[in-house]
Structure formats: C-alpha cells, structure tokens
C-alpha cells in the first residue's frame, strides 16, 4: 500500500479564493507556506506564479566578494595646503 506524500513532496493543492477589500486573495495551505512577508507575483497566460522576495543581508553581500590582497597599495600623502581660519 503506498504511503501518503510527505510535506516535502506536496506540490499541488486546491486553495480558496476570497475578497480582501477590493483585492482578490488566495488562502495558501500550510504545507505550501512560503517564508518571508512579500512575494513577487507574475502572470503567464492564466497561471499566477509566486516567488518569495528574500531580503539581501550585508553578510551575504560580503561573502560574495572575492578576498582582498593582504597588501594594500602604497598611497602617497598630498602636501598640506594652508587655509584661512574661520
């Protein structure tokens, strides 16, 4: 006898459409719940595609950069220029 699908295997479910003010909304079943608080919604024909919007974090940006050389280039100091006092 086949086992029922696990939550990781569920990819399709019926969902209820309803009105939220002037907008149409969909109630997403728990097993298809998405992380975060925003999605990008795209329409292809009569199909709507929801893609989670992930916030970019500084540590992710820094991790994506190649490491710097250990030695920094020599920078020549410019001569001081006299300025009038305020």
PDB file of C-alpha atoms in Angstrom:
ATOM      1  CA  UNK A   1       0.000   0.000   0.000  1.00  0.00           C
ATOM      2  CA  UNK A   2       1.541   3.390  -0.977  1.00  0.00           C
ATOM      3  CA  UNK A   3       2.401   5.871   1.745  1.00  0.00           C
ATOM      4  CA  UNK A   4       0.716   9.300   1.746  1.00  0.00           C
ATOM      5  CA  UNK A   5       3.010  12.047   0.412  1.00  0.00           C
ATOM      6  CA  UNK A   6       5.183  13.837   2.955  1.00  0.00           C
ATOM      7  CA  UNK A   7       5.016  17.631   3.299  1.00  0.00           C
ATOM      8  CA  UNK A   8       8.209  17.942   1.221  1.00  0.00           C
ATOM      9  CA  UNK A   9       6.527  16.089  -1.656  1.00  0.00           C
ATOM     10  CA  UNK A  10       3.284  18.096  -1.756  1.00  0.00           C
ATOM     11  CA  UNK A  11       3.455  20.437  -4.743  1.00  0.00           C
ATOM     12  CA  UNK A  12      -0.198  20.885  -5.673  1.00  0.00           C
ATOM     13  CA  UNK A  13      -3.328  21.616  -3.630  1.00  0.00           C
ATOM     14  CA  UNK A  14      -6.691  23.267  -4.097  1.00  0.00           C
ATOM     15  CA  UNK A  15      -6.949  26.650  -2.385  1.00  0.00           C
ATOM     16  CA  UNK A  16      -9.797  29.049  -1.686  1.00  0.00           C
ATOM     17  CA  UNK A  17     -10.055  32.437  -3.381  1.00  0.00           C
ATOM     18  CA  UNK A  18     -11.702  35.260  -1.436  1.00  0.00           C
ATOM     19  CA  UNK A  19     -12.065  39.035  -1.413  1.00  0.00           C
ATOM     20  CA  UNK A  20      -9.990  41.245   0.852  1.00  0.00           C
ATOM     21  CA  UNK A  21     -11.482  44.685   0.283  1.00  0.00           C
ATOM     22  CA  UNK A  22     -11.177  45.364  -3.451  1.00  0.00           C
ATOM     23  CA  UNK A  23      -8.441  42.742  -3.924  1.00  0.00           C
ATOM     24  CA  UNK A  24      -8.755  39.057  -4.667  1.00  0.00           C
ATOM     25  CA  UNK A  25      -6.693  36.895  -2.332  1.00  0.00           C
ATOM     26  CA  UNK A  26      -5.791  33.229  -2.045  1.00  0.00           C
ATOM     27  CA  UNK A  27      -5.525  31.207   1.153  1.00  0.00           C
ATOM     28  CA  UNK A  28      -2.271  29.240   0.893  1.00  0.00           C
ATOM     29  CA  UNK A  29      -2.361  25.846   2.658  1.00  0.00           C
ATOM     30  CA  UNK A  30       0.129  25.388   5.491  1.00  0.00           C
ATOM     31  CA  UNK A  31       2.155  22.720   3.656  1.00  0.00           C
ATOM     32  CA  UNK A  32       2.778  25.187   0.809  1.00  0.00           C
ATOM     33  CA  UNK A  33       3.530  28.131   3.108  1.00  0.00           C
ATOM     34  CA  UNK A  34       6.299  30.474   1.931  1.00  0.00           C
ATOM     35  CA  UNK A  35       8.996  32.139   4.025  1.00  0.00           C
ATOM     36  CA  UNK A  36       9.084  35.911   4.420  1.00  0.00           C
ATOM     37  CA  UNK A  37       6.405  38.566   4.177  1.00  0.00           C
ATOM     38  CA  UNK A  38       6.479  39.513   0.482  1.00  0.00           C
ATOM     39  CA  UNK A  39       6.279  37.720  -2.859  1.00  0.00           C
ATOM     40  CA  UNK A  40       6.759  38.721  -6.464  1.00  0.00           C
ATOM     41  CA  UNK A  41       3.649  37.787  -8.456  1.00  0.00           C
ATOM     42  CA  UNK A  42       3.886  37.107 -12.179  1.00  0.00           C
ATOM     43  CA  UNK A  43       1.181  36.125 -14.632  1.00  0.00           C
ATOM     44  CA  UNK A  44       1.950  33.746 -17.510  1.00  0.00           C
ATOM     45  CA  UNK A  45      -1.200  33.123 -19.525  1.00  0.00           C
ATOM     46  CA  UNK A  46      -3.846  32.122 -16.985  1.00  0.00           C
ATOM     47  CA  UNK A  47      -1.217  30.960 -14.457  1.00  0.00           C
ATOM     48  CA  UNK A  48      -0.028  33.037 -11.482  1.00  0.00           C
ATOM     49  CA  UNK A  49       3.486  32.372 -10.201  1.00  0.00           C
ATOM     50  CA  UNK A  50       4.514  33.478  -6.696  1.00  0.00           C
ATOM     51  CA  UNK A  51       8.218  33.888  -5.941  1.00  0.00           C
ATOM     52  CA  UNK A  52       9.402  34.766  -2.411  1.00  0.00           C
ATOM     53  CA  UNK A  53      11.296  38.043  -2.098  1.00  0.00           C
ATOM     54  CA  UNK A  54      14.314  37.471   0.083  1.00  0.00           C
ATOM     55  CA  UNK A  55      15.878  40.426   1.826  1.00  0.00           C
ATOM     56  CA  UNK A  56      19.545  40.781   0.939  1.00  0.00           C
ATOM     57  CA  UNK A  57      21.730  40.828   4.010  1.00  0.00           C
ATOM     58  CA  UNK A  58      25.076  42.573   4.348  1.00  0.00           C
ATOM     59  CA  UNK A  59      26.831  39.358   5.348  1.00  0.00           C
ATOM     60  CA  UNK A  60      25.589  37.659   2.147  1.00  0.00           C
ATOM     61  CA  UNK A  61      26.953  40.536   0.057  1.00  0.00           C
ATOM     62  CA  UNK A  62      30.314  40.465   1.837  1.00  0.00           C
ATOM     63  CA  UNK A  63      30.532  36.683   1.461  1.00  0.00           C
ATOM     64  CA  UNK A  64      30.002  37.023  -2.299  1.00  0.00           C
ATOM     65  CA  UNK A  65      33.040  39.301  -2.739  1.00  0.00           C
ATOM     66  CA  UNK A  66      36.457  37.865  -3.571  1.00  0.00           C
ATOM     67  CA  UNK A  67      39.002  38.269  -0.763  1.00  0.00           C
ATOM     68  CA  UNK A  68      41.276  41.309  -0.905  1.00  0.00           C
ATOM     69  CA  UNK A  69      45.030  41.024  -1.274  1.00  0.00           C
ATOM     70  CA  UNK A  70      46.859  41.118   2.041  1.00  0.00           C
ATOM     71  CA  UNK A  71      48.970  44.099   0.987  1.00  0.00           C
ATOM     72  CA  UNK A  72      47.269  47.384   0.266  1.00  0.00           C
ATOM     73  CA  UNK A  73      48.878  49.633  -2.372  1.00  0.00           C
ATOM     74  CA  UNK A  74      51.114  52.483  -1.226  1.00  0.00           C
ATOM     75  CA  UNK A  75      49.316  55.811  -1.262  1.00  0.00           C
ATOM     76  CA  UNK A  76      51.341  58.986  -1.375  1.00  0.00           C
ATOM     77  CA  UNK A  77      50.178  61.694   1.026  1.00  0.00           C
ATOM     78  CA  UNK A  78      49.441  65.045  -0.584  1.00  0.00           C
ATOM     79  CA  UNK A  79      51.224  68.091   0.832  1.00  0.00           C
ATOM     80  CA  UNK A  80      49.244  70.192   3.295  1.00  0.00           C
ATOM     81  CA  UNK A  81      47.778  73.397   1.913  1.00  0.00           C
ATOM     82  CA  UNK A  82      47.414  76.444   4.140  1.00  0.00           C
ATOM     83  CA  UNK A  83      43.815  77.535   4.726  1.00  0.00           C
ATOM     84  CA  UNK A  84      42.257  80.624   6.253  1.00  0.00           C
ATOM     85  CA  UNK A  85      40.820  80.181   9.730  1.00  0.00           C
ATOM     86  CA  UNK A  86      37.078  80.661  10.039  1.00  0.00           C
TER      87      UNK A  86
END
